[in-house]
mmCIF file with all atom_site columns, C-alpha atoms in Angstrom:
data_model
loop_
_atom_site.group_PDB
_atom_site.id
_atom_site.type_symbol
_atom_site.label_atom_id
_atom_site.label_alt_id
_atom_site.label_comp_id
_atom_site.label_asym_id
_atom_site.label_entity_id
_atom_site.label_seq_id
_atom_site.pdbx_PDB_ins_code
_atom_site.Cartn_x
_atom_site.Cartn_y
_atom_site.Cartn_z
_atom_site.occupancy
_atom_site.B_iso_or_equiv
_atom_site.pdbx_formal_charge
_atom_site.auth_seq_id
_atom_site.auth_comp_id
_atom_site.auth_asym_id
_atom_site.auth_atom_id
_atom_site.pdbx_PDB_model_num
ATOM 1   C CA . UNK L 1 1   ? 0.000   0.000   0.000   1.00 52.00 ? 403 UNK L CA 1
ATOM 2   C CA . UNK L 1 2   ? 2.788   2.372   0.980   1.00 48.00 ? 404 UNK L CA 1
ATOM 3   C CA . UNK L 1 3   ? 4.676   1.551   -2.203  1.00 51.00 ? 405 UNK L CA 1
ATOM 4   C CA . UNK L 1 4   ? 1.618   2.401   -4.321  1.00 52.00 ? 406 UNK L CA 1
ATOM 5   C CA . UNK L 1 5   ? 1.273   5.752   -2.550  1.00 49.00 ? 407 UNK L CA 1
ATOM 6   C CA . UNK L 1 6   ? 4.943   6.594   -3.155  1.00 46.00 ? 408 UNK L CA 1
ATOM 7   C CA . UNK L 1 7   ? 4.670   5.544   -6.803  1.00 48.00 ? 409 UNK L CA 1
ATOM 8   C CA . UNK L 1 8   ? 1.562   7.724   -7.284  1.00 54.00 ? 410 UNK L CA 1
ATOM 9   C CA . UNK L 1 9   ? 3.280   10.627  -5.506  1.00 49.00 ? 411 UNK L CA 1
ATOM 10  C CA . UNK L 1 10  ? 6.403   10.443  -7.658  1.00 49.00 ? 412 UNK L CA 1
ATOM 11  C CA . UNK L 1 11  ? 4.280   10.063  -10.794 1.00 50.00 ? 413 UNK L CA 1
ATOM 12  C CA . UNK L 1 12  ? 2.330   13.190  -9.863  1.00 49.00 ? 414 UNK L CA 1
ATOM 13  C CA . UNK L 1 13  ? 5.525   15.117  -9.164  1.00 49.00 ? 415 UNK L CA 1
ATOM 14  C CA . UNK L 1 14  ? 6.885   13.981  -12.508 1.00 51.00 ? 416 UNK L CA 1
ATOM 15  C CA . UNK L 1 15  ? 3.806   15.273  -14.308 1.00 52.00 ? 417 UNK L CA 1
ATOM 16  C CA . UNK L 1 16  ? 4.066   18.637  -12.504 1.00 47.00 ? 418 UNK L CA 1
ATOM 17  C CA . UNK L 1 17  ? 7.763   18.905  -13.347 1.00 50.00 ? 419 UNK L CA 1
ATOM 18  C CA . UNK L 1 18  ? 7.144   18.152  -17.014 1.00 55.00 ? 420 UNK L CA 1
ATOM 19  C CA . UNK L 1 19  ? 4.310   20.719  -17.070 1.00 51.00 ? 421 UNK L CA 1
ATOM 20  C CA . UNK L 1 20  ? 6.585   23.364  -15.506 1.00 47.00 ? 422 UNK L CA 1
ATOM 21  C CA . UNK L 1 21  ? 9.313   22.590  -18.046 1.00 54.00 ? 423 UNK L CA 1
ATOM 22  C CA . UNK L 1 22  ? 6.756   22.792  -20.841 1.00 58.00 ? 424 UNK L CA 1
ATOM 23  C CA . UNK L 1 23  ? 5.481   26.170  -19.623 1.00 56.00 ? 425 UNK L CA 1
ATOM 24  C CA . UNK L 1 24  ? 8.957   27.425  -18.703 1.00 60.00 ? 426 UNK L CA 1
ATOM 25  C CA . UNK L 1 25  ? 9.512   29.639  -21.783 1.00 67.00 ? 427 UNK L CA 1
ATOM 26  C CA . UNK L 1 26  ? 6.008   31.112  -21.442 1.00 69.00 ? 428 UNK L CA 1
ATOM 27  C CA . UNK L 1 27  ? 6.564   31.908  -17.756 1.00 73.00 ? 429 UNK L CA 1
ATOM 28  C CA . UNK L 1 28  ? 9.911   33.580  -18.502 1.00 78.00 ? 430 UNK L CA 1
ATOM 29  C CA . UNK L 1 29  ? 8.289   35.546  -21.335 1.00 77.00 ? 431 UNK L CA 1
ATOM 30  C CA . UNK L 1 30  ? 5.471   36.598  -18.995 1.00 80.00 ? 432 UNK L CA 1
ATOM 31  C CA . UNK L 1 31  ? 7.901   37.808  -16.319 1.00 82.00 ? 433 UNK L CA 1
ATOM 32  C CA . UNK L 1 32  ? 9.964   39.810  -18.837 1.00 84.00 ? 434 UNK L CA 1
ATOM 33  C CA . UNK L 1 33  ? 6.860   41.479  -20.294 1.00 84.00 ? 435 UNK L CA 1
ATOM 34  C CA . UNK L 1 34  ? 5.545   42.362  -16.822 1.00 86.00 ? 436 UNK L CA 1
ATOM 35  C CA . UNK L 1 35  ? 8.882   43.912  -15.810 1.00 88.00 ? 437 UNK L CA 1
ATOM 36  C CA . UNK L 1 36  ? 9.063   45.961  -19.024 1.00 90.00 ? 438 UNK L CA 1
ATOM 37  C CA . UNK L 1 37  ? 5.410   47.002  -18.624 1.00 87.00 ? 439 UNK L CA 1
ATOM 38  C CA . UNK L 1 38  ? 6.050   48.087  -15.022 1.00 89.00 ? 440 UNK L CA 1
ATOM 39  C CA . UNK L 1 39  ? 8.853   50.471  -16.013 1.00 90.00 ? 441 UNK L CA 1
ATOM 40  C CA . UNK L 1 40  ? 7.047   51.678  -19.157 1.00 89.00 ? 442 UNK L CA 1
ATOM 41  C CA . UNK L 1 41  ? 3.881   52.532  -17.209 1.00 86.00 ? 443 UNK L CA 1
ATOM 42  C CA . UNK L 1 42  ? 5.963   54.237  -14.527 1.00 89.00 ? 444 UNK L CA 1
ATOM 43  C CA . UNK L 1 43  ? 7.574   56.461  -17.200 1.00 89.00 ? 445 UNK L CA 1
ATOM 44  C CA . UNK L 1 44  ? 4.169   57.258  -18.755 1.00 88.00 ? 446 UNK L CA 1
ATOM 45  C CA . UNK L 1 45  ? 2.752   58.247  -15.348 1.00 85.00 ? 447 UNK L CA 1
ATOM 46  C CA . UNK L 1 46  ? 5.787   60.472  -14.752 1.00 85.00 ? 448 UNK L CA 1
ATOM 47  C CA . UNK L 1 47  ? 5.161   62.390  -17.990 1.00 85.00 ? 449 UNK L CA 1
ATOM 48  C CA . UNK L 1 48  ? 1.428   62.580  -17.222 1.00 82.00 ? 450 UNK L CA 1
ATOM 49  C CA . UNK L 1 49  ? 2.225   64.180  -13.845 1.00 80.00 ? 451 UNK L CA 1
ATOM 50  C CA . UNK L 1 50  ? 4.522   66.701  -15.548 1.00 79.00 ? 452 UNK L CA 1
ATOM 51  C CA . UNK L 1 51  ? 1.761   67.546  -18.031 1.00 77.00 ? 453 UNK L CA 1
ATOM 52  C CA . UNK L 1 52  ? -0.806  68.077  -15.273 1.00 72.00 ? 454 UNK L CA 1
ATOM 53  C CA . UNK L 1 53  ? 1.670   70.283  -13.389 1.00 71.00 ? 455 UNK L CA 1
ATOM 54  C CA . UNK L 1 54  ? 1.973   72.536  -16.455 1.00 71.00 ? 456 UNK L CA 1
ATOM 55  C CA . UNK L 1 55  ? -1.794  72.935  -16.919 1.00 63.00 ? 457 UNK L CA 1
ATOM 56  C CA . UNK L 1 56  ? -2.268  73.676  -13.185 1.00 61.00 ? 458 UNK L CA 1
ATOM 57  C CA . UNK L 1 57  ? -4.627  70.842  -12.235 1.00 61.00 ? 459 UNK L CA 1
ATOM 58  C CA . UNK L 1 58  ? -5.655  70.292  -8.629  1.00 62.00 ? 460 UNK L CA 1
ATOM 59  C CA . UNK L 1 59  ? -3.381  67.779  -6.842  1.00 68.00 ? 461 UNK L CA 1
ATOM 60  C CA . UNK L 1 60  ? -6.238  65.420  -5.897  1.00 66.00 ? 462 UNK L CA 1
ATOM 61  C CA . UNK L 1 61  ? -7.482  65.341  -9.497  1.00 68.00 ? 463 UNK L CA 1
ATOM 62  C CA . UNK L 1 62  ? -3.928  64.803  -10.797 1.00 75.00 ? 464 UNK L CA 1
ATOM 63  C CA . UNK L 1 63  ? -3.482  61.840  -8.450  1.00 75.00 ? 465 UNK L CA 1
ATOM 64  C CA . UNK L 1 64  ? -6.836  60.315  -9.414  1.00 74.00 ? 466 UNK L CA 1
ATOM 65  C CA . UNK L 1 65  ? -6.373  60.685  -13.190 1.00 78.00 ? 467 UNK L CA 1
ATOM 66  C CA . UNK L 1 66  ? -2.767  59.448  -13.056 1.00 82.00 ? 468 UNK L CA 1
ATOM 67  C CA . UNK L 1 67  ? -3.874  56.298  -11.227 1.00 82.00 ? 469 UNK L CA 1
ATOM 68  C CA . UNK L 1 68  ? -6.753  55.735  -13.667 1.00 83.00 ? 470 UNK L CA 1
ATOM 69  C CA . UNK L 1 69  ? -4.334  55.997  -16.613 1.00 85.00 ? 471 UNK L CA 1
ATOM 70  C CA . UNK L 1 70  ? -2.040  53.483  -14.896 1.00 86.00 ? 472 UNK L CA 1
ATOM 71  C CA . UNK L 1 71  ? -4.915  51.021  -14.343 1.00 86.00 ? 473 UNK L CA 1
ATOM 72  C CA . UNK L 1 72  ? -6.041  51.321  -17.974 1.00 86.00 ? 474 UNK L CA 1
ATOM 73  C CA . UNK L 1 73  ? -2.504  50.639  -19.233 1.00 88.00 ? 475 UNK L CA 1
ATOM 74  C CA . UNK L 1 74  ? -2.169  47.583  -16.981 1.00 86.00 ? 476 UNK L CA 1
ATOM 75  C CA . UNK L 1 75  ? -5.530  46.298  -18.229 1.00 83.00 ? 477 UNK L CA 1
ATOM 76  C CA . UNK L 1 76  ? -4.303  46.618  -21.836 1.00 84.00 ? 478 UNK L CA 1
ATOM 77  C CA . UNK L 1 77  ? -1.083  44.756  -20.968 1.00 83.00 ? 479 UNK L CA 1
ATOM 78  C CA . UNK L 1 78  ? -3.018  41.913  -19.296 1.00 81.00 ? 480 UNK L CA 1
ATOM 79  C CA . UNK L 1 79  ? -5.393  41.540  -22.262 1.00 78.00 ? 481 UNK L CA 1
ATOM 80  C CA . UNK L 1 80  ? -2.423  41.402  -24.649 1.00 79.00 ? 482 UNK L CA 1
ATOM 81  C CA . UNK L 1 81  ? -0.640  38.777  -22.514 1.00 78.00 ? 483 UNK L CA 1
ATOM 82  C CA . UNK L 1 82  ? -3.776  36.642  -22.310 1.00 74.00 ? 484 UNK L CA 1
ATOM 83  C CA . UNK L 1 83  ? -4.009  36.658  -26.099 1.00 72.00 ? 485 UNK L CA 1
ATOM 84  C CA . UNK L 1 84  ? -0.338  35.738  -26.439 1.00 71.00 ? 486 UNK L CA 1
ATOM 85  C CA . UNK L 1 85  ? -0.633  32.837  -23.982 1.00 69.00 ? 487 UNK L CA 1
ATOM 86  C CA . UNK L 1 86  ? -3.830  31.488  -25.570 1.00 67.00 ? 488 UNK L CA 1
ATOM 87  C CA . UNK L 1 87  ? -5.958  31.880  -22.456 1.00 64.00 ? 489 UNK L CA 1
ATOM 88  C CA . UNK L 1 88  ? -8.776  33.798  -24.140 1.00 61.00 ? 490 UNK L CA 1
ATOM 89  C CA . UNK L 1 89  ? -11.626 31.511  -23.030 1.00 62.00 ? 491 UNK L CA 1
ATOM 90  C CA . UNK L 1 90  ? -10.530 31.465  -19.391 1.00 59.00 ? 492 UNK L CA 1
ATOM 91  C CA . UNK L 1 91  ? -10.028 35.237  -19.434 1.00 62.00 ? 493 UNK L CA 1
ATOM 92  C CA . UNK L 1 92  ? -13.506 35.802  -20.883 1.00 63.00 ? 494 UNK L CA 1
ATOM 93  C CA . UNK L 1 93  ? -15.028 33.795  -18.034 1.00 64.00 ? 495 UNK L CA 1
ATOM 94  C CA . UNK L 1 94  ? -13.022 35.738  -15.456 1.00 63.00 ? 496 UNK L CA 1
ATOM 95  C CA . UNK L 1 95  ? -13.948 39.004  -17.169 1.00 66.00 ? 497 UNK L CA 1
ATOM 96  C CA . UNK L 1 96  ? -17.662 38.151  -16.976 1.00 64.00 ? 498 UNK L CA 1
ATOM 97  C CA . UNK L 1 97  ? -17.366 37.381  -13.259 1.00 62.00 ? 499 UNK L CA 1
ATOM 98  C CA . UNK L 1 98  ? -15.329 40.551  -12.756 1.00 63.00 ? 500 UNK L CA 1
ATOM 99  C CA . UNK L 1 99  ? -17.932 42.631  -14.591 1.00 65.00 ? 501 UNK L CA 1
ATOM 100 C CA . UNK L 1 100 ? -20.687 41.354  -12.304 1.00 63.00 ? 502 UNK L CA 1
ATOM 101 C CA . UNK L 1 101 ? -18.509 42.010  -9.268  1.00 64.00 ? 503 UNK L CA 1
ATOM 102 C CA . UNK L 1 102 ? -17.676 45.486  -10.549 1.00 62.00 ? 504 UNK L CA 1
ATOM 103 C CA . UNK L 1 103 ? -21.373 46.244  -11.047 1.00 64.00 ? 505 UNK L CA 1
ATOM 104 C CA . UNK L 1 104 ? -22.129 45.156  -7.482  1.00 64.00 ? 506 UNK L CA 1
ATOM 105 C CA . UNK L 1 105 ? -19.317 47.331  -6.120  1.00 59.00 ? 507 UNK L CA 1
ATOM 106 C CA . UNK L 1 106 ? -20.439 50.303  -8.245  1.00 60.00 ? 508 UNK L CA 1
ATOM 107 C CA . UNK L 1 107 ? -23.986 50.032  -6.864  1.00 60.00 ? 509 UNK L CA 1
ATOM 108 C CA . UNK L 1 108 ? -22.627 49.792  -3.322  1.00 58.00 ? 510 UNK L CA 1
ATOM 109 C CA . UNK L 1 109 ? -20.454 52.899  -3.643  1.00 59.00 ? 511 UNK L CA 1
ATOM 110 C CA . UNK L 1 110 ? -22.644 54.976  -5.968  1.00 64.00 ? 512 UNK L CA 1
ATOM 111 C CA . UNK L 1 111 ? -22.977 57.752  -3.357  1.00 67.00 ? 513 UNK L CA 1
ATOM 112 C CA . UNK L 1 112 ? -19.198 57.870  -2.970  1.00 69.00 ? 514 UNK L CA 1
ATOM 113 C CA . UNK L 1 113 ? -18.802 58.076  -6.758  1.00 71.00 ? 515 UNK L CA 1
ATOM 114 C CA . UNK L 1 114 ? -21.288 60.966  -6.852  1.00 72.00 ? 516 UNK L CA 1
ATOM 115 C CA . UNK L 1 115 ? -19.246 62.774  -4.189  1.00 70.00 ? 517 UNK L CA 1
ATOM 116 C CA . UNK L 1 116 ? -16.019 62.207  -6.137  1.00 73.00 ? 518 UNK L CA 1
ATOM 117 C CA . UNK L 1 117 ? -17.481 63.451  -9.439  1.00 74.00 ? 519 UNK L CA 1
ATOM 118 C CA . UNK L 1 118 ? -18.872 66.548  -7.710  1.00 73.00 ? 520 UNK L CA 1
ATOM 119 C CA . UNK L 1 119 ? -15.522 67.037  -5.946  1.00 72.00 ? 521 UNK L CA 1
ATOM 120 C CA . UNK L 1 120 ? -13.646 66.933  -9.253  1.00 73.00 ? 522 UNK L CA 1
ATOM 121 C CA . UNK L 1 121 ? -15.942 69.650  -10.639 1.00 73.00 ? 523 UNK L CA 1
ATOM 122 C CA . UNK L 1 122 ? -15.566 71.815  -7.517  1.00 72.00 ? 524 UNK L CA 1
ATOM 123 C CA . UNK L 1 123 ? -11.780 71.469  -7.419  1.00 70.00 ? 525 UNK L CA 1
ATOM 124 C CA . UNK L 1 124 ? -11.349 72.094  -11.139 1.00 69.00 ? 526 UNK L CA 1
ATOM 125 C CA . UNK L 1 125 ? -13.799 75.004  -11.505 1.00 67.00 ? 527 UNK L CA 1
ATOM 126 C CA . UNK L 1 126 ? -12.510 76.637  -8.297  1.00 70.00 ? 528 UNK L CA 1
ATOM 127 C CA . UNK L 1 127 ? -15.617 78.703  -7.673  1.00 70.00 ? 529 UNK L CA 1
ATOM 128 C CA . UNK L 1 128 ? -14.486 78.852  -4.040  1.00 74.00 ? 530 UNK L CA 1
ATOM 129 C CA . UNK L 1 129 ? -11.228 78.051  -2.272  1.00 75.00 ? 531 UNK L CA 1
ATOM 130 C CA . UNK L 1 130 ? -9.741  77.595  1.191   1.00 78.00 ? 532 UNK L CA 1
ATOM 131 C CA . UNK L 1 131 ? -10.548 80.629  3.353   1.00 79.00 ? 533 UNK L CA 1
ATOM 132 C CA . UNK L 1 132 ? -13.574 81.761  1.335   1.00 82.00 ? 534 UNK L CA 1
ATOM 133 C CA . UNK L 1 133 ? -16.859 82.276  3.138   1.00 83.00 ? 535 UNK L CA 1
ATOM 134 C CA . UNK L 1 134 ? -19.748 80.344  1.589   1.00 81.00 ? 536 UNK L CA 1
ATOM 135 C CA . UNK L 1 135 ? -23.221 79.073  2.394   1.00 80.00 ? 537 UNK L CA 1
ATOM 136 C CA . UNK L 1 136 ? -23.787 75.452  1.343   1.00 79.00 ? 538 UNK L CA 1
ATOM 137 C CA . UNK L 1 137 ? -26.148 72.610  2.306   1.00 75.00 ? 539 UNK L CA 1
ATOM 138 C CA . UNK L 1 138 ? -27.743 74.749  5.038   1.00 78.00 ? 540 UNK L CA 1
ATOM 139 C CA . UNK L 1 139 ? -24.425 75.765  6.630   1.00 81.00 ? 541 UNK L CA 1
ATOM 140 C CA . UNK L 1 140 ? -22.527 79.050  6.440   1.00 81.00 ? 542 UNK L CA 1
ATOM 141 C CA . UNK L 1 141 ? -18.849 79.288  7.246   1.00 81.00 ? 543 UNK L CA 1
ATOM 142 C CA . UNK L 1 142 ? -15.245 79.544  6.085   1.00 84.00 ? 544 UNK L CA 1
ATOM 143 C CA . UNK L 1 143 ? -14.017 76.827  3.713   1.00 83.00 ? 545 UNK L CA 1
ATOM 144 C CA . UNK L 1 144 ? -11.555 74.821  5.795   1.00 79.00 ? 546 UNK L CA 1
ATOM 145 C CA . UNK L 1 145 ? -10.764 71.998  3.342   1.00 79.00 ? 547 UNK L CA 1
ATOM 146 C CA . UNK L 1 146 ? -11.919 70.780  -0.083  1.00 80.00 ? 548 UNK L CA 1
ATOM 147 C CA . UNK L 1 147 ? -11.192 67.141  -0.982  1.00 77.00 ? 549 UNK L CA 1
ATOM 148 C CA . UNK L 1 148 ? -12.493 64.791  -3.664  1.00 75.00 ? 550 UNK L CA 1
ATOM 149 C CA . UNK L 1 149 ? -15.337 63.509  -1.476  1.00 76.00 ? 551 UNK L CA 1
ATOM 150 C CA . UNK L 1 150 ? -16.099 66.173  1.107   1.00 81.00 ? 552 UNK L CA 1
ATOM 151 C CA . UNK L 1 151 ? -15.866 69.886  1.878   1.00 84.00 ? 553 UNK L CA 1
ATOM 152 C CA . UNK L 1 152 ? -15.209 71.045  5.440   1.00 83.00 ? 554 UNK L CA 1
ATOM 153 C CA . UNK L 1 153 ? -16.598 74.360  6.673   1.00 84.00 ? 555 UNK L CA 1
ATOM 154 C CA . UNK L 1 154 ? -15.605 76.168  9.867   1.00 82.00 ? 556 UNK L CA 1
ATOM 155 C CA . UNK L 1 155 ? -18.681 77.789  11.389  1.00 82.00 ? 557 UNK L CA 1
ATOM 156 C CA . UNK L 1 156 ? -18.684 81.056  13.344  1.00 80.00 ? 558 UNK L CA 1
ATOM 157 C CA . UNK L 1 157 ? -18.688 79.157  16.661  1.00 80.00 ? 559 UNK L CA 1
ATOM 158 C CA . UNK L 1 158 ? -15.560 77.219  15.647  1.00 78.00 ? 560 UNK L CA 1
ATOM 159 C CA . UNK L 1 159 ? -17.287 73.933  14.794  1.00 82.00 ? 561 UNK L CA 1
ATOM 160 C CA . UNK L 1 160 ? -16.105 72.026  11.721  1.00 83.00 ? 562 UNK L CA 1
ATOM 161 C CA . UNK L 1 161 ? -18.933 70.739  9.512   1.00 84.00 ? 563 UNK L CA 1
ATOM 162 C CA . UNK L 1 162 ? -18.264 68.030  6.906   1.00 83.00 ? 564 UNK L CA 1
ATOM 163 C CA . UNK L 1 163 ? -20.503 68.325  3.824   1.00 83.00 ? 565 UNK L CA 1
ATOM 164 C CA . UNK L 1 164 ? -20.534 65.677  1.028   1.00 81.00 ? 566 UNK L CA 1
ATOM 165 C CA . UNK L 1 165 ? -19.668 67.300  -2.303  1.00 79.00 ? 567 UNK L CA 1
ATOM 166 C CA . UNK L 1 166 ? -22.732 65.777  -3.985  1.00 79.00 ? 568 UNK L CA 1
ATOM 167 C CA . UNK L 1 167 ? -24.987 67.740  -1.600  1.00 78.00 ? 569 UNK L CA 1
ATOM 168 C CA . UNK L 1 168 ? -23.204 70.982  -2.503  1.00 77.00 ? 570 UNK L CA 1
ATOM 169 C CA . UNK L 1 169 ? -23.534 70.173  -6.196  1.00 72.00 ? 571 UNK L CA 1
ATOM 170 C CA . UNK L 1 170 ? -27.241 69.255  -5.949  1.00 74.00 ? 572 UNK L CA 1
ATOM 171 C CA . UNK L 1 171 ? -28.435 71.962  -3.552  1.00 69.00 ? 573 UNK L CA 1
ATOM 172 C CA . UNK L 1 172 ? -26.144 74.710  -4.827  1.00 70.00 ? 574 UNK L CA 1
ATOM 173 C CA . UNK L 1 173 ? -24.100 77.128  -2.769  1.00 70.00 ? 575 UNK L CA 1
ATOM 174 C CA . UNK L 1 174 ? -23.804 80.872  -2.156  1.00 72.00 ? 576 UNK L CA 1
ATOM 175 C CA . UNK L 1 175 ? -20.494 82.730  -2.254  1.00 69.00 ? 577 UNK L CA 1
ATOM 176 C CA . UNK L 1 176 ? -20.216 85.450  0.404   1.00 71.00 ? 578 UNK L CA 1
ATOM 177 C CA . UNK L 1 177 ? -16.602 86.611  0.677   1.00 68.00 ? 579 UNK L CA 1
ATOM 178 C CA . UNK L 1 178 ? -13.228 85.927  -0.893  1.00 66.00 ? 580 UNK L CA 1
ATOM 179 C CA . UNK L 1 179 ? -10.195 84.746  1.061   1.00 56.00 ? 581 UNK L CA 1
ATOM 180 C CA . UNK L 1 180 ? -8.489  87.503  2.993   1.00 46.00 ? 582 UNK L CA 1
ATOM 181 C CA . UNK L 1 181 ? -9.553  90.350  5.239   1.00 48.00 ? 583 UNK L CA 1
ATOM 182 C CA . UNK L 1 182 ? -13.202 90.318  4.196   1.00 47.00 ? 584 UNK L CA 1
ATOM 183 C CA . UNK L 1 183 ? -13.542 86.610  4.900   1.00 47.00 ? 585 UNK L CA 1
ATOM 184 C CA . UNK L 1 184 ? -11.977 87.004  8.352   1.00 47.00 ? 586 UNK L CA 1
ATOM 185 C CA . UNK L 1 185 ? -14.279 89.918  9.177   1.00 48.00 ? 587 UNK L CA 1
ATOM 186 C CA . UNK L 1 186 ? -17.345 87.948  8.116   1.00 45.00 ? 588 UNK L CA 1
ATOM 187 C CA . UNK L 1 187 ? -16.204 85.005  10.206  1.00 45.00 ? 589 UNK L CA 1
ATOM 188 C CA . UNK L 1 188 ? -16.228 87.097  13.410  1.00 45.00 ? 590 UNK L CA 1
ATOM 189 C CA . UNK L 1 189 ? -19.423 89.103  12.761  1.00 45.00 ? 591 UNK L CA 1
ATOM 190 C CA . UNK L 1 190 ? -22.950 87.830  13.375  1.00 43.00 ? 592 UNK L CA 1
ATOM 191 C CA . UNK L 1 191 ? -24.314 89.102  10.074  1.00 49.00 ? 593 UNK L CA 1
ATOM 192 C CA . UNK L 1 192 ? -23.487 91.272  7.063   1.00 50.00 ? 594 UNK L CA 1
ATOM 193 C CA . UNK L 1 193 ? -25.280 94.354  8.391   1.00 54.00 ? 595 UNK L CA 1
ATOM 194 C CA . UNK L 1 194 ? -23.080 94.529  11.494  1.00 57.00 ? 596 UNK L CA 1
ATOM 195 C CA . UNK L 1 195 ? -20.006 94.258  9.278   1.00 53.00 ? 597 UNK L CA 1
ATOM 196 C CA . UNK L 1 196 ? -21.195 97.137  7.070   1.00 56.00 ? 598 UNK L CA 1
ATOM 197 C CA . UNK L 1 197 ? -21.959 99.261  10.138  1.00 62.00 ? 599 UNK L CA 1
ATOM 198 C CA . UNK L 1 198 ? -18.470 98.638  11.474  1.00 62.00 ? 600 UNK L CA 1
ATOM 199 C CA . UNK L 1 199 ? -16.897 99.708  8.183   1.00 59.00 ? 601 UNK L CA 1
ATOM 200 C CA . UNK L 1 200 ? -18.977 102.886 8.163   1.00 63.00 ? 602 UNK L CA 1
ATOM 201 C CA . UNK L 1 201 ? -17.689 103.779 11.626  1.00 65.00 ? 603 UNK L CA 1
ATOM 202 C CA . UNK L 1 202 ? -14.112 103.243 10.443  1.00 62.00 ? 604 UNK L CA 1
ATOM 203 C CA . UNK L 1 203 ? -14.686 105.589 7.490   1.00 62.00 ? 605 UNK L CA 1
ATOM 204 C CA . UNK L 1 204 ? -16.246 108.268 9.698   1.00 64.00 ? 606 UNK L CA 1
ATOM 205 C CA . UNK L 1 205 ? -13.274 108.120 12.065  1.00 61.00 ? 607 UNK L CA 1
ATOM 206 C CA . UNK L 1 206 ? -10.847 108.518 9.165   1.00 58.00 ? 608 UNK L CA 1
ATOM 207 C CA . UNK L 1 207 ? -12.788 111.540 7.890   1.00 55.00 ? 609 UNK L CA 1
ATOM 208 C CA . UNK L 1 208 ? -12.789 113.166 11.338  1.00 59.00 ? 610 UNK L CA 1
ATOM 209 C CA . UNK L 1 209 ? -9.020  112.672 11.640  1.00 55.00 ? 611 UNK L CA 1
ATOM 210 C CA . UNK L 1 210 ? -8.432  114.321 8.272   1.00 53.00 ? 612 UNK L CA 1
ATOM 211 C CA . UNK L 1 211 ? -10.461 117.354 9.384   1.00 54.00 ? 613 UNK L CA 1
#
């Protein structure tokens, strides 16, 4: 019984060894192509980053688009390798499963995707920036941070409110003051009328000094 087991084991190992030897050139070819693709894609991403730096894109958008370009290039490389190795049927089955999985993931994170798309538009259009005073999604405050998914506002009482970008895009927003002195003044005053009254007093004092 033991002899039969050993014979079967050695026979199986022999088959595996012969299969590895048979696939050896293909495996070496695959490794070489993957190494070359790695460096080629790295160079492409480097030039893409330089291009985005010249056209003054937002850093978050640059990072996102650069990664997307990298993923697309890797997908092209994998499809080409599959064709070269004659694994088309297996790849088609995996692709179908992957498509269903991707659809499920997309449905699960659709709100996140909406936030990201809205964030890209906000960052690229730059209607408001850090330090600007805006009213958005029922909150009014100074823009503390703008990321791909969320915008953070600092309210007059010092609280930080996190607003999803999709809400800002859907509900709209109101610009009140640009970054700088005006924004700081608005941040400390209760309302616009008190700010105007304060400025009037400053002007009257200046006029009295000149007299």
